[in-house]
């Protein structure tokens, strides 16, 4: 007699234990990454030309006690920079995740689609324009110009994506847009005659250095509010992952939703470009790694995971940029490219095999 | 007053980019019924389905669900009443089958879309309905086409709709999975009284599961009716422009055209003994005559579509003199005679005589 089928309700079914394993994995991943973030935070605070013990750092951070130079270095230079790396890293990853969702394309990201370069171009233009008149560009102006530039590039990418369905073609177009924008930026920077151009040049390569507390305040407000909105959009993003038609049938207002995705991802990546210049590959590599660590693509988990992962990734890369060839600093993009580009290649190879 | 249907359309006009493709579509469907759209490729079956599911805007007319115009319903309300299974293949990343099915709970969950205990139970029940409980934790991209379609059906089921719209759900499936899929669908319709509208390419299956059929061709609905009304040789041939070949209503299948030319072979057949031989001769490109078959003989029904010529006798009558004389004269014009027929009785005594005549003339060849 087939008795086994009647026994199953008593014992745990394989499906239940598997989903139990999944939630354990998710929780554990969050904990581990948070620990890693804390560790990198301390390491970052501690590394540089002035060496400090962990005890000293704790005192400086908690009570601002200790050697005055050390307090200043940590509070005025290292801490804002670390916070910027974390916040902007998170912003880039979430922005990449949104673009991947939008284009149904795992190698979409603000950098490869030329959106960062568009932002860079407009920021450079407005900086030169203002510097020429003796005005230093404020955070707000930088962010607005970056957003404007992002939207221009995004417009091109959207126009192309209506014509081509292949993901590789879309990326090639993005890379071309990116080259054109970079060329124009270089051209403008070369012929602009101002001593401040040196700063501009450094910025256009990408770096978290020189971040002020004022910058941190502005970026926190923008990034955290945008990221919160993204998190609240988790449900429609999840529905959209099965494709536009299924999403529409489930009652998602697809047109409004798409506009929202584009605006949010542009705001996030524009904020990064405005403060740190273009930063490559974080937007693709981190969401991909996050999906594979958490083994899911549920937006409600992946959005926070991307943010956390991006913070860890950028903090790690900035540490390397700062310390490996100290006192010479590397541009953040070179470091993120070294770690991010292989991930992109891996995705492409895997995809090919799957198809 | 006319009967109020659960789902109906009034003068619905559908098309792309403001250009009407099909006009004045009328559909009337009750709960627990299956309406199937059939018709040639590119006729607009998908366009009609997309218009019903609001992927495309209507160019005219109105669609009613439960007496209410769908135009006035909110996206959420429609989502709770209508579910879809689409043709486009989806490749979601890192989603288990359970995750895919769970997206069907979208219209019922809160702001963040977190599933409650009840939602989980419904997902599980839907998976069980399609016999796919064991696939719950498998990656959706790693399951077979047949399993994938069942998962997508489960997704639609757990949306708890009153109407399910499926666009060519069986296109990529092999015979076994086609049957399995439609069996699940039929059972669900019977038990849960869901209304179903779908498009199918397989005429034989459409005939077996549909309560109503809509023939889509040209700029209007060519025909609308029950399977008995639609599956006639004339309607199907006209719908698909079968100038070559034919549709055999008795067997519910399509046939290639008979081989043309002067018949070389005469087949003495009857009682189903001839059909395999007819098919072989057709495959080999040999034109043939067959006889003498009563009009109610199964061989006769097949031979009309396959043979160059059929010599017949009226149904239920013994073979008469006239048919016999005709057959004999035809045999003399043929190079070979084949006789798969083994049994002779009162009604076909004359066929036995034909066989003897053929033997005497040295025309009879063995089957090989």
PDB file of N, CA, C and O in Angstrom, chain B residues 37-68:
ATOM      1  N   UNK B  37      -9.222  30.042 -30.069  1.00  0.00           N
ATOM      2  CA  UNK B  37      -9.049  30.751 -31.330  1.00  0.00           C
ATOM      3  C   UNK B  37      -8.180  29.890 -32.233  1.00  0.00           C
ATOM      4  O   UNK B  37      -7.108  29.460 -31.829  1.00  0.00           O
ATOM      5  N   UNK B  38      -8.661  29.623 -33.433  1.00  0.00           N
ATOM      6  CA  UNK B  38      -7.824  28.911 -34.392  1.00  0.00           C
ATOM      7  C   UNK B  38      -7.744  29.755 -35.651  1.00  0.00           C
ATOM      8  O   UNK B  38      -8.581  30.637 -35.878  1.00  0.00           O
ATOM      9  N   UNK B  39      -6.762  29.458 -36.474  1.00  0.00           N
ATOM     10  CA  UNK B  39      -6.601  30.213 -37.703  1.00  0.00           C
ATOM     11  C   UNK B  39      -5.157  30.227 -38.126  1.00  0.00           C
ATOM     12  O   UNK B  39      -4.284  29.849 -37.348  1.00  0.00           O
ATOM     13  N   UNK B  40      -4.907  30.655 -39.362  1.00  0.00           N
ATOM     14  CA  UNK B  40      -3.541  30.625 -39.874  1.00  0.00           C
ATOM     15  C   UNK B  40      -2.620  31.574 -39.108  1.00  0.00           C
ATOM     16  O   UNK B  40      -3.078  32.484 -38.417  1.00  0.00           O
ATOM     17  N   UNK B  41      -1.298  31.355 -39.257  1.00  0.00           N
ATOM     18  CA  UNK B  41      -0.313  32.238 -38.637  1.00  0.00           C
ATOM     19  C   UNK B  41      -0.505  33.664 -39.112  1.00  0.00           C
ATOM     20  O   UNK B  41      -0.785  33.899 -40.272  1.00  0.00           O
ATOM     21  N   UNK B  42      -0.326  34.601 -38.211  1.00  0.00           N
ATOM     22  CA  UNK B  42      -0.394  36.003 -38.605  1.00  0.00           C
ATOM     23  C   UNK B  42      -1.808  36.497 -38.822  1.00  0.00           C
ATOM     24  O   UNK B  42      -2.008  37.612 -39.282  1.00  0.00           O
ATOM     25  N   UNK B  43      -2.812  35.669 -38.502  1.00  0.00           N
ATOM     26  CA  UNK B  43      -4.187  36.094 -38.732  1.00  0.00           C
ATOM     27  C   UNK B  43      -4.639  37.086 -37.659  1.00  0.00           C
ATOM     28  O   UNK B  43      -5.568  37.841 -37.867  1.00  0.00           O
ATOM     29  N   UNK B  44      -3.964  37.067 -36.530  1.00  0.00           N
ATOM     30  CA  UNK B  44      -4.333  38.030 -35.488  1.00  0.00           C
ATOM     31  C   UNK B  44      -4.871  37.387 -34.220  1.00  0.00           C
ATOM     32  O   UNK B  44      -5.519  38.062 -33.427  1.00  0.00           O
ATOM     33  N   UNK B  45      -4.588  36.107 -34.030  1.00  0.00           N
ATOM     34  CA  UNK B  45      -5.038  35.462 -32.792  1.00  0.00           C
ATOM     35  C   UNK B  45      -4.412  36.135 -31.580  1.00  0.00           C
ATOM     36  O   UNK B  45      -5.096  36.479 -30.623  1.00  0.00           O
ATOM     37  N   UNK B  46      -3.083  36.333 -31.666  1.00  0.00           N
ATOM     38  CA  UNK B  46      -2.396  36.970 -30.536  1.00  0.00           C
ATOM     39  C   UNK B  46      -2.875  38.396 -30.339  1.00  0.00           C
ATOM     40  O   UNK B  46      -2.981  38.867 -29.202  1.00  0.00           O
ATOM     41  N   UNK B  47      -3.149  39.085 -31.439  1.00  0.00           N
ATOM     42  CA  UNK B  47      -3.617  40.469 -31.335  1.00  0.00           C
ATOM     43  C   UNK B  47      -4.922  40.525 -30.557  1.00  0.00           C
ATOM     44  O   UNK B  47      -5.116  41.387 -29.696  1.00  0.00           O
ATOM     45  N   UNK B  48      -5.819  39.581 -30.842  1.00  0.00           N
ATOM     46  CA  UNK B  48      -7.088  39.552 -30.116  1.00  0.00           C
ATOM     47  C   UNK B  48      -6.841  39.287 -28.634  1.00  0.00           C
ATOM     48  O   UNK B  48      -7.367  39.985 -27.765  1.00  0.00           O
ATOM     49  N   UNK B  49      -5.979  38.295 -28.353  1.00  0.00           N
ATOM     50  CA  UNK B  49      -5.728  37.954 -26.953  1.00  0.00           C
ATOM     51  C   UNK B  49      -5.069  39.120 -26.220  1.00  0.00           C
ATOM     52  O   UNK B  49      -5.405  39.424 -25.078  1.00  0.00           O
ATOM     53  N   UNK B  50      -4.125  39.785 -26.892  1.00  0.00           N
ATOM     54  CA  UNK B  50      -3.444  40.914 -26.254  1.00  0.00           C
ATOM     55  C   UNK B  50      -4.421  42.053 -25.987  1.00  0.00           C
ATOM     56  O   UNK B  50      -4.257  42.809 -25.028  1.00  0.00           O
ATOM     57  N   UNK B  51      -5.415  42.189 -26.852  1.00  0.00           N
ATOM     58  CA  UNK B  51      -6.386  43.259 -26.636  1.00  0.00           C
ATOM     59  C   UNK B  51      -7.283  42.944 -25.450  1.00  0.00           C
ATOM     60  O   UNK B  51      -7.667  43.835 -24.696  1.00  0.00           O
ATOM     61  N   UNK B  52      -7.616  41.650 -25.286  1.00  0.00           N
ATOM     62  CA  UNK B  52      -8.442  41.270 -24.142  1.00  0.00           C
ATOM     63  C   UNK B  52      -7.674  41.487 -22.851  1.00  0.00           C
ATOM     64  O   UNK B  52      -8.221  41.936 -21.849  1.00  0.00           O
ATOM     65  N   UNK B  53      -6.374  41.178 -22.866  1.00  0.00           N
ATOM     66  CA  UNK B  53      -5.595  41.303 -21.637  1.00  0.00           C
ATOM     67  C   UNK B  53      -5.052  42.714 -21.453  1.00  0.00           C
ATOM     68  O   UNK B  53      -4.243  42.956 -20.569  1.00  0.00           O
ATOM     69  N   UNK B  54      -5.441  43.622 -22.319  1.00  0.00           N
ATOM     70  CA  UNK B  54      -5.061  45.030 -22.231  1.00  0.00           C
ATOM     71  C   UNK B  54      -3.570  45.281 -22.442  1.00  0.00           C
ATOM     72  O   UNK B  54      -3.038  46.285 -21.997  1.00  0.00           O
ATOM     73  N   UNK B  55      -2.875  44.332 -23.108  1.00  0.00           N
ATOM     74  CA  UNK B  55      -1.505  44.657 -23.527  1.00  0.00           C
ATOM     75  C   UNK B  55      -1.587  45.657 -24.674  1.00  0.00           C
ATOM     76  O   UNK B  55      -0.697  46.448 -24.908  1.00  0.00           O
ATOM     77  N   UNK B  56      -2.674  45.559 -25.440  1.00  0.00           N
ATOM     78  CA  UNK B  56      -2.913  46.474 -26.550  1.00  0.00           C
ATOM     79  C   UNK B  56      -4.209  47.220 -26.268  1.00  0.00           C
ATOM     80  O   UNK B  56      -5.138  46.651 -25.713  1.00  0.00           O
ATOM     81  N   UNK B  57      -4.244  48.469 -26.695  1.00  0.00           N
ATOM     82  CA  UNK B  57      -5.479  49.220 -26.521  1.00  0.00           C
ATOM     83  C   UNK B  57      -6.508  48.791 -27.559  1.00  0.00           C
ATOM     84  O   UNK B  57      -6.156  48.383 -28.662  1.00  0.00           O
ATOM     85  N   UNK B  58      -7.785  48.855 -27.176  1.00  0.00           N
ATOM     86  CA  UNK B  58      -8.842  48.532 -28.135  1.00  0.00           C
ATOM     87  C   UNK B  58      -8.960  49.676 -29.142  1.00  0.00           C
ATOM     88  O   UNK B  58      -8.796  50.827 -28.791  1.00  0.00           O
ATOM     89  N   UNK B  59      -9.255  49.327 -30.387  1.00  0.00           N
ATOM     90  CA  UNK B  59      -9.474  50.373 -31.382  1.00  0.00           C
ATOM     91  C   UNK B  59     -10.960  50.671 -31.525  1.00  0.00           C
ATOM     92  O   UNK B  59     -11.356  51.572 -32.247  1.00  0.00           O
ATOM     93  N   UNK B  60     -11.759  49.875 -30.853  1.00  0.00           N
ATOM     94  CA  UNK B  60     -13.194  50.126 -30.915  1.00  0.00           C
ATOM     95  C   UNK B  60     -13.927  49.060 -30.146  1.00  0.00           C
ATOM     96  O   UNK B  60     -13.381  47.992 -29.860  1.00  0.00           O
ATOM     97  N   UNK B  61     -15.156  49.349 -29.770  1.00  0.00           N
ATOM     98  CA  UNK B  61     -15.966  48.358 -29.077  1.00  0.00           C
ATOM     99  C   UNK B  61     -15.640  48.288 -27.606  1.00  0.00           C
ATOM    100  O   UNK B  61     -14.975  49.168 -27.057  1.00  0.00           O
ATOM    101  N   UNK B  62     -16.107  47.217 -26.981  1.00  0.00           N
ATOM    102  CA  UNK B  62     -16.001  47.142 -25.539  1.00  0.00           C
ATOM    103  C   UNK B  62     -15.872  45.689 -25.102  1.00  0.00           C
ATOM    104  O   UNK B  62     -16.413  44.790 -25.742  1.00  0.00           O
ATOM    105  N   UNK B  63     -15.142  45.470 -24.018  1.00  0.00           N
ATOM    106  CA  UNK B  63     -14.996  44.138 -23.442  1.00  0.00           C
ATOM    107  C   UNK B  63     -15.637  44.144 -22.061  1.00  0.00           C
ATOM    108  O   UNK B  63     -15.371  45.046 -21.265  1.00  0.00           O
ATOM    109  N   UNK B  64     -16.495  43.173 -21.804  1.00  0.00           N
ATOM    110  CA  UNK B  64     -17.177  43.118 -20.510  1.00  0.00           C
ATOM    111  C   UNK B  64     -16.760  41.882 -19.745  1.00  0.00           C
ATOM    112  O   UNK B  64     -16.689  40.791 -20.306  1.00  0.00           O
ATOM    113  N   UNK B  65     -16.501  42.071 -18.457  1.00  0.00           N
ATOM    114  CA  UNK B  65     -16.198  40.948 -17.585  1.00  0.00           C
ATOM    115  C   UNK B  65     -17.187  41.017 -16.431  1.00  0.00           C
ATOM    116  O   UNK B  65     -17.242  42.022 -15.728  1.00  0.00           O
ATOM    117  N   UNK B  66     -17.963  39.977 -16.278  1.00  0.00           N
ATOM    118  CA  UNK B  66     -18.955  39.930 -15.215  1.00  0.00           C
ATOM    119  C   UNK B  66     -19.888  41.146 -15.282  1.00  0.00           C
ATOM    120  O   UNK B  66     -20.197  41.776 -14.263  1.00  0.00           O
ATOM    121  N   UNK B  67     -20.300  41.497 -16.489  1.00  0.00           N
ATOM    122  CA  UNK B  67     -21.259  42.575 -16.669  1.00  0.00           C
ATOM    123  C   UNK B  67     -20.691  43.982 -16.579  1.00  0.00           C
ATOM    124  O   UNK B  67     -21.407  44.959 -16.736  1.00  0.00           O
ATOM    125  N   UNK B  68     -19.369  44.080 -16.344  1.00  0.00           N
ATOM    126  CA  UNK B  68     -18.764  45.393 -16.151  1.00  0.00           C
ATOM    127  C   UNK B  68     -17.788  45.663 -17.292  1.00  0.00           C
ATOM    128  O   UNK B  68     -17.020  44.771 -17.643  1.00  0.00           O
TER     129      UNK B  68
END
